[in-house]
Short mmCIF file of C-alpha atoms in Angstrom, two decimals:
data_model
loop_
_atom_site.label_atom_id
_atom_site.label_comp_id
_atom_site.label_asym_id
_atom_site.label_seq_id
_atom_site.Cartn_x
_atom_site.Cartn_y
_atom_site.Cartn_z
CA MET H 1 -0.05 0.18 -0.01
CA THR H 2 1.56 3.32 -1.11
CA VAL H 3 1.27 6.41 0.90
CA GLU H 4 -1.18 7.70 -1.53
CA ASP H 5 -3.43 4.74 -0.38
CA ARG H 6 -3.05 5.23 3.23
CA GLN H 7 -4.23 8.60 2.73
CA GLU H 8 -7.53 7.71 1.37
CA SER H 9 -7.84 4.85 3.53
CA ASP H 10 -7.80 7.50 6.56
CA ARG H 11 -11.20 8.90 5.42
CA PRO H 12 -13.98 7.28 7.33
CA ALA H 13 -16.00 5.10 5.20
CA VAL H 14 -18.88 7.84 5.86
CA ALA H 15 -17.31 10.95 6.65
CA ALA H 16 -19.19 14.50 6.75
CA VAL H 17 -16.67 16.34 4.53
CA ALA H 18 -18.06 19.84 5.45
CA ALA H 19 -16.63 19.16 9.02
CA THR H 20 -14.11 21.88 9.57
CA THR H 21 -12.72 23.70 12.51
CA ASP H 22 -14.86 26.89 11.96
CA ARG H 23 -18.05 24.71 11.74
CA ALA H 24 -19.65 27.02 9.21
CA ALA H 25 -23.26 26.99 8.75
CA THR H 26 -22.74 26.57 4.86
CA SER H 27 -22.05 24.06 2.38
CA PRO H 28 -18.44 23.41 1.62
CA ASP H 29 -18.80 25.44 -1.78
CA GLY H 30 -20.00 28.47 0.05
CA PHE H 31 -23.32 28.11 -0.81
CA ALA H 32 -25.91 28.67 2.06
CA ALA H 33 -27.43 25.66 3.20
CA PRO H 34 -30.99 25.25 4.39
CA ALA H 35 -32.18 24.32 7.71
CA PHE H 36 -33.98 21.47 6.56
CA GLN H 37 -32.88 19.28 3.60
CA ARG H 38 -34.49 16.49 1.75
CA ARG H 39 -32.86 13.18 1.87
CA SER H 40 -31.21 12.14 -1.37
CA PHE H 41 -30.53 8.89 -2.48
CA ALA H 42 -28.00 10.07 -5.64
CA THR H 43 -24.71 8.78 -5.53
CA TYR H 44 -22.13 11.19 -7.09
CA ALA H 45 -18.59 10.44 -8.36
CA ALA H 46 -15.64 12.63 -8.75
CA LEU H 47 -12.50 11.54 -10.45
CA ASP H 48 -9.19 13.44 -11.19
CA LEU H 49 -6.32 12.32 -12.92
CA GLY H 50 -3.40 14.24 -12.72
CA THR H 51 -0.03 14.59 -13.66
CA ASN H 52 1.24 12.30 -10.70
CA ASN H 53 -1.88 10.91 -9.07
CA CYS H 54 -5.52 9.12 -10.11
CA ARG H 55 -7.91 10.13 -7.34
CA LEU H 56 -11.52 9.25 -6.93
CA LEU H 57 -14.22 10.14 -4.48
CA ILE H 58 -17.81 8.92 -4.07
CA ALA H 59 -20.23 10.77 -1.98
CA ARG H 60 -23.97 11.32 -1.20
CA PRO H 61 -25.36 14.85 -0.23
CA ALA H 62 -25.79 15.32 3.56
CA GLN H 63 -26.76 18.26 5.78
CA HIS H 64 -24.03 20.76 5.02
CA GLY H 65 -22.26 19.19 2.23
CA PHE H 66 -21.74 15.54 1.34
CA ARG H 67 -20.84 12.25 3.16
CA VAL H 68 -18.10 10.22 1.70
CA VAL H 69 -18.86 6.42 0.88
CA ASP H 70 -15.91 5.47 -0.97
CA ALA H 71 -12.28 6.82 -2.09
CA PHE H 72 -9.37 5.73 -3.99
CA SER H 73 -5.88 7.35 -4.87
CA ARG H 74 -2.91 6.12 -6.50
CA ILE H 75 0.26 7.51 -7.72
CA VAL H 76 0.45 6.51 -11.39
CA ARG H 77 2.94 9.49 -12.67
CA LEU H 78 1.00 9.71 -16.10
CA GLY H 79 3.32 12.77 -16.91
CA GLU H 80 6.66 11.00 -16.51
CA GLY H 81 8.97 11.95 -19.17
CA LEU H 82 6.20 14.43 -20.59
CA SER H 83 8.46 17.54 -20.08
CA ALA H 84 11.22 15.82 -22.39
CA SER H 85 9.32 14.01 -25.10
CA GLY H 86 5.90 15.81 -25.16
CA ARG H 87 4.05 12.57 -25.26
CA LEU H 88 2.63 10.39 -22.73
CA CYS H 89 4.81 7.22 -22.46
CA GLU H 90 3.29 3.74 -22.92
CA GLY H 91 4.27 2.59 -19.29
CA ALA H 92 2.66 5.78 -17.80
CA MET H 93 -0.57 5.21 -19.84
CA GLU H 94 -0.74 1.57 -18.61
CA ARG H 95 -0.62 2.51 -15.03
CA ALA H 96 -3.26 5.07 -15.47
CA VAL H 97 -5.74 2.72 -16.91
CA GLU H 98 -5.10 -0.06 -14.42
CA ALA H 99 -5.91 2.48 -11.92
CA LEU H 100 -8.93 3.82 -13.74
CA LYS H 101 -10.46 0.37 -14.15
CA ILE H 102 -10.44 0.19 -10.41
CA CYS H 103 -12.24 3.40 -10.09
CA LYS H 104 -14.55 1.88 -12.66
CA SER H 105 -15.31 -1.08 -10.47
CA LYS H 106 -15.92 1.19 -7.25
CA MET H 107 -18.46 3.30 -9.30
CA ASP H 108 -20.20 0.34 -10.46
CA HIS H 109 -20.19 -1.22 -6.85
CA ARG H 110 -21.80 1.81 -5.31
CA GLY H 111 -24.18 2.50 -7.73
CA VAL H 112 -23.15 5.99 -9.10
CA THR H 113 -25.98 7.82 -10.55
CA ARG H 114 -23.67 10.86 -11.84
CA ALA H 115 -20.19 11.65 -12.28
CA ARG H 116 -17.70 13.64 -13.67
CA LEU H 117 -14.30 12.65 -14.53
CA ILE H 118 -11.59 15.02 -15.23
CA THR H 119 -7.89 15.02 -16.33
CA THR H 120 -5.74 17.91 -16.24
CA GLU H 121 -2.02 19.16 -17.35
CA ALA H 122 -0.83 15.57 -18.69
CA CYS H 123 -3.38 15.34 -21.09
CA ARG H 124 -3.65 18.82 -21.83
CA SER H 125 0.00 19.46 -22.79
CA ALA H 126 0.66 15.68 -24.35
CA ALA H 127 0.76 15.43 -27.98
CA ASN H 128 -1.14 12.17 -27.70
CA GLY H 129 -3.61 13.43 -24.82
CA VAL H 130 -6.58 12.99 -26.81
CA ASP H 131 -5.79 9.47 -28.09
CA PHE H 132 -5.23 8.40 -24.29
CA VAL H 133 -8.29 9.72 -23.38
CA GLN H 134 -9.94 7.43 -26.24
CA ARG H 135 -8.06 4.57 -24.95
CA VAL H 136 -9.31 5.02 -21.62
CA GLY H 137 -12.65 5.01 -23.14
CA ARG H 138 -12.24 1.51 -24.91
CA GLU H 139 -10.23 -0.09 -21.96
CA ALA H 140 -11.63 1.40 -18.92
CA GLU H 141 -14.90 2.11 -20.09
CA LEU H 142 -14.79 5.75 -18.70
CA GLU H 143 -15.40 9.00 -20.49
CA LEU H 144 -12.69 11.39 -19.41
CA GLU H 145 -12.83 15.04 -19.53
CA ILE H 146 -9.87 17.21 -20.43
CA VAL H 147 -10.57 20.32 -18.48
CA ASP H 148 -8.82 23.80 -19.11
CA GLN H 149 -6.75 25.73 -16.67
CA ARG H 150 -9.48 28.08 -15.60
CA THR H 151 -11.80 25.30 -15.21
CA GLU H 152 -9.46 23.41 -12.95
CA ALA H 153 -8.60 26.39 -10.86
CA SER H 154 -12.19 27.15 -10.13
CA LEU H 155 -13.06 23.80 -9.20
CA ALA H 156 -10.00 23.68 -6.73
CA VAL H 157 -11.16 26.62 -5.21
CA THR H 158 -14.82 25.50 -4.83
CA GLY H 159 -13.46 22.22 -3.00
CA CYS H 160 -11.36 24.26 -0.46
CA ALA H 161 -12.81 27.70 -0.03
CA ALA H 162 -14.97 26.72 3.12
CA LEU H 163 -11.32 26.94 4.73
CA ALA H 164 -10.67 30.47 4.43
CA ALA H 165 -10.97 32.59 7.20
CA PRO H 166 -14.43 34.36 7.16
CA GLU H 167 -12.98 37.80 8.19
CA ALA H 168 -10.33 37.42 5.30
CA ASN H 169 -10.71 40.23 2.61
CA ALA H 170 -8.31 38.39 0.22
CA VAL H 171 -6.88 34.77 0.49
CA ILE H 172 -4.26 33.18 -2.01
CA VAL H 173 -5.27 29.83 -2.71
CA PHE H 174 -3.00 27.31 -4.38
CA ASP H 175 -2.95 23.99 -5.46
CA ILE H 176 0.51 22.20 -6.31
CA GLY H 177 0.05 19.79 -9.01
CA GLY H 178 2.22 17.19 -10.79
CA GLY H 179 2.57 19.20 -13.94
CA SER H 180 1.17 22.60 -12.80
CA THR H 181 0.26 24.82 -10.09
CA GLU H 182 -3.12 26.74 -9.63
CA ILE H 183 -3.06 29.60 -7.72
CA VAL H 184 -6.10 32.17 -7.25
CA TRP H 185 -6.59 35.51 -5.74
CA LEU H 186 -9.98 34.69 -3.92
CA GLY H 187 -12.04 38.11 -2.65
CA GLY H 188 -14.01 38.15 0.74
CA ARG H 189 -17.19 36.40 1.35
CA GLU H 190 -18.81 39.77 1.15
CA THR H 191 -18.37 39.64 -2.47
CA GLY H 192 -20.66 36.75 -2.96
CA ARG H 193 -21.22 33.06 -2.00
CA ASP H 194 -20.08 31.30 -4.96
CA PRO H 195 -16.60 30.71 -4.67
CA ALA H 196 -15.90 30.96 -8.29
CA SER H 197 -17.58 34.49 -8.25
CA ARG H 198 -14.95 35.61 -5.83
CA ILE H 199 -11.85 35.10 -7.82
CA ARG H 200 -9.73 38.34 -8.85
CA GLU H 201 -7.07 36.78 -10.43
CA TRP H 202 -6.16 33.45 -11.46
CA ALA H 203 -3.41 31.38 -13.31
CA SER H 204 -1.94 28.09 -14.07
CA LEU H 205 1.77 27.96 -13.74
CA PRO H 206 4.02 25.68 -15.79
CA ILE H 207 5.57 24.26 -12.64
CA GLY H 208 4.31 21.07 -10.70
CA VAL H 209 6.16 18.58 -8.49
CA VAL H 210 7.02 16.14 -11.56
CA SER H 211 8.21 18.76 -13.97
CA VAL H 212 10.29 20.53 -11.25
CA ALA H 213 11.84 16.88 -10.03
CA GLU H 214 12.54 15.80 -13.67
CA ARG H 215 14.30 19.34 -14.67
CA TYR H 216 16.46 19.24 -11.18
CA GLY H 217 16.50 16.00 -10.07
CA GLY H 218 14.50 14.82 -6.77
CA VAL H 219 17.36 12.39 -5.03
CA GLU H 220 20.02 14.60 -4.18
CA VAL H 221 18.79 18.01 -3.17
CA GLY H 222 20.97 20.24 -1.01
CA ARG H 223 20.13 23.78 -0.02
CA ASP H 224 22.19 25.58 -2.93
CA LEU H 225 20.14 23.23 -5.42
CA PHE H 226 16.78 23.65 -3.45
CA GLU H 227 17.40 27.73 -3.72
CA ARG H 228 17.93 27.48 -7.33
CA MET H 229 14.77 25.45 -7.61
CA VAL H 230 12.84 28.17 -5.47
CA THR H 231 14.31 31.15 -7.80
CA ASP H 232 13.06 29.52 -11.08
CA CYS H 233 9.63 28.82 -9.47
CA SER H 234 9.46 32.41 -8.20
CA ALA H 235 10.27 33.54 -11.73
CA ALA H 236 7.27 31.39 -13.31
CA LEU H 237 5.05 32.97 -10.41
CA LYS H 238 6.26 36.58 -10.81
CA PRO H 239 3.50 37.64 -13.48
CA PHE H 240 0.63 36.26 -11.17
CA ALA H 241 2.41 37.81 -8.03
CA ASP H 242 2.56 41.32 -9.91
CA LYS H 243 -1.26 41.31 -10.60
CA ALA H 244 -2.29 39.85 -7.10
CA ALA H 245 0.28 42.34 -5.09
CA ALA H 246 -2.76 44.08 -3.48
CA ALA H 247 -4.00 40.80 -1.74
CA ARG H 248 -1.22 41.24 0.50
CA ASN H 249 -2.42 44.43 2.22
CA ALA H 250 -6.17 43.19 2.67
CA PRO H 251 -7.41 42.84 6.07
CA GLY H 252 -7.31 39.21 7.15
CA PHE H 253 -4.72 38.06 4.63
CA HIS H 254 -3.59 34.47 4.35
CA LEU H 255 -2.65 31.52 2.28
CA LEU H 256 -4.54 28.43 1.80
CA GLY H 257 -2.84 25.51 0.13
CA THR H 258 -4.09 22.13 -0.91
CA SER H 259 -2.08 19.43 -2.60
CA GLY H 260 -0.01 16.40 -1.39
CA THR H 261 2.79 18.95 -0.81
CA VAL H 262 1.27 21.11 1.98
CA THR H 263 -0.48 18.20 3.48
CA THR H 264 2.91 16.50 3.64
CA VAL H 265 4.48 19.38 5.50
CA ALA H 266 1.34 19.44 7.89
CA GLY H 267 1.70 15.79 8.49
CA ILE H 268 5.52 16.21 9.39
CA HIS H 269 5.19 19.40 11.47
CA LEU H 270 2.56 17.19 13.71
CA ARG H 271 4.90 14.50 13.64
CA LEU H 272 2.32 11.63 12.76
CA PRO H 273 3.35 8.51 12.95
CA ARG H 274 0.95 7.80 9.92
CA TYR H 275 -0.83 10.33 7.79
CA ASP H 276 -4.32 11.23 9.05
CA ARG H 277 -6.27 13.38 7.25
CA ARG H 278 -8.55 14.32 10.28
CA GLN H 279 -5.62 15.85 11.90
CA VAL H 280 -4.44 17.74 8.75
CA ASP H 281 -7.57 18.90 7.07
CA GLY H 282 -8.19 22.72 8.35
CA LEU H 283 -4.85 22.77 10.24
CA TRP H 284 -3.40 26.53 10.77
CA MET H 285 0.18 26.51 10.76
CA ARG H 286 2.51 29.32 11.52
CA GLU H 287 5.28 30.91 9.06
CA ALA H 288 7.85 29.56 11.38
CA ASP H 289 6.58 26.05 11.71
CA VAL H 290 6.37 25.79 7.57
CA LEU H 291 9.75 27.23 7.39
CA SER H 292 11.13 24.69 9.87
CA VAL H 293 9.60 21.76 8.14
CA ILE H 294 11.18 22.73 5.04
CA ASP H 295 14.49 22.93 6.44
CA GLU H 296 14.27 20.09 8.09
CA LEU H 297 13.06 18.11 4.76
CA VAL H 298 16.16 19.76 2.70
CA ALA H 299 18.66 18.48 5.66
CA MET H 300 17.09 14.82 4.85
CA ASP H 301 18.86 12.37 2.68
CA TYR H 302 17.05 10.58 0.06
CA ALA H 303 16.78 7.41 2.27
CA GLN H 304 15.29 9.55 5.39
CA ARG H 305 12.70 10.93 3.14
CA GLN H 306 11.63 7.52 2.04
CA ALA H 307 11.30 6.50 5.46
CA ASN H 308 9.20 9.07 6.72
CA ALA H 309 5.74 8.06 7.02
CA CYS H 310 4.19 10.99 5.41
CA ILE H 311 6.22 11.06 2.44
CA GLY H 312 7.00 7.43 1.42
CA ARG H 313 8.88 5.90 -1.31
CA ASP H 314 6.57 6.90 -4.04
CA ARG H 315 7.09 10.86 -3.39
CA ALA H 316 10.35 10.87 -1.85
CA ASP H 317 11.85 12.21 -5.06
CA LEU H 318 8.93 14.80 -5.46
CA VAL H 319 8.17 16.18 -1.72
CA LEU H 320 11.43 18.85 -2.26
CA ALA H 321 10.37 20.11 -5.64
CA GLY H 322 6.61 20.72 -4.20
CA CYS H 323 8.24 22.68 -1.59
CA ALA H 324 10.30 24.62 -3.51
CA ILE H 325 7.00 25.69 -5.37
CA PHE H 326 5.34 26.39 -1.90
CA GLU H 327 8.25 28.37 -0.86
CA ALA H 328 8.21 30.53 -3.91
CA ILE H 329 4.69 31.12 -3.04
CA ARG H 330 5.36 31.97 0.52
CA ARG H 331 7.83 34.40 -0.29
CA ALA H 332 5.70 36.36 -2.98
CA PHE H 333 2.81 36.49 -0.69
CA PRO H 334 4.45 36.44 3.06
CA SER H 335 1.54 35.44 5.64
CA PRO H 336 2.28 34.90 9.27
CA MET H 337 -0.56 32.05 8.86
CA VAL H 338 -1.17 29.21 6.39
CA ARG H 339 -4.13 26.88 6.23
CA ILE H 340 -3.75 23.55 5.09
CA ALA H 341 -6.60 21.70 3.03
CA ASP H 342 -6.81 17.92 2.44
CA ARG H 343 -9.46 18.75 -0.13
CA GLY H 344 -9.68 20.11 -3.48
CA LEU H 345 -10.37 19.43 -7.12
CA ARG H 346 -12.63 16.31 -6.59
CA GLU H 347 -14.68 18.06 -3.68
CA GLY H 348 -15.13 21.10 -5.99
CA ILE H 349 -16.57 18.53 -8.44
CA LEU H 350 -19.02 16.97 -6.30
CA LEU H 351 -20.16 20.36 -4.93
CA ARG H 352 -20.77 21.81 -8.30
CA MET H 353 -22.61 18.64 -9.21
CA MET H 354 -24.58 18.65 -5.94
CA HIS H 355 -25.52 22.31 -6.69
CA GLU H 356 -26.76 21.79 -10.15
CA ASP H 357 -29.12 18.90 -9.03
CA ARG H 358 -30.30 21.21 -6.19
CA ALA H 359 -29.14 18.37 -3.87
CA TRP H 360 -29.79 20.47 -0.54
CA TRP H 361 -32.74 22.08 -1.53
CA ARG H 362 -35.92 21.02 0.19
CA ARG H 363 -38.50 19.50 -2.06
CA ARG H 364 -41.66 22.06 -2.77
CA GLN H 365 -44.70 21.11 -1.34
#
């Protein structure tokens, strides 16, 4: 079992995703939930096939959001070698198809009634991305949708916006992926209930944990190499940082991160003997705590990173690339606090579908 598999198994079989330390009386997408809600037997599935991971979430509507009934996550490294060749390689496609077949089995077993299955940067940029999507249809009997960058950013924000501090007039939300990083300047809640309507600026940066690690190497990473990685990531971030500079001075400003990188940093900070989503999702970390963990990771050798329960063998060569992107964002948008989200694209997909179906509205008499 990989670290990613263990992370998913930490989700209770039926868990209220809306549960946060804020206990806000809204659904996680920011839409106000009515006091009384009709029971729904619809079962929804959201699948995110990224450059590094294949993730599935199956859920049903619940009082203030939804309740997870099944989940799956596996590292498939679909984007392996993509930055050099411009194409998805055969081994990566085979790994992804096998994971998708498992997802199809879970969806059939749970009686999914509506699904949205997306794939992101790897298929967007690969010359054979469309061919791969057609192969998935034949071999795994699933219809993948290649989403554009704006859609990806919007869904990520929808999935984790409930964790933004209610009093914050500006939040920088970021999702560090395998092939790209989505980053958004999110306005305050007074500008609207729908998180997508609160987006002031957004960008999809051509840096992700896989692409950065392949460029610099992820095994032997000392302080000098790490700083070069941060410098290059900062250069990619600069156009967005210039456009969103005003966010830094807004009352209540803070960072909100969602990705395997930030949840790993949180798990190491908490000294978890085993990754536990319940302790990580919604955690507030101080700037000094983030810096301490990154310094600790840079000081580790590859074997030590592999042995860490919150990293594991499958991600030991990627975690410092992710930390370099995280550090570039943190330097561009200094904030005393960062909130950690173990939720994102899949949750955003589920919330959008349920909102479109009016799953939380009381049936009119």
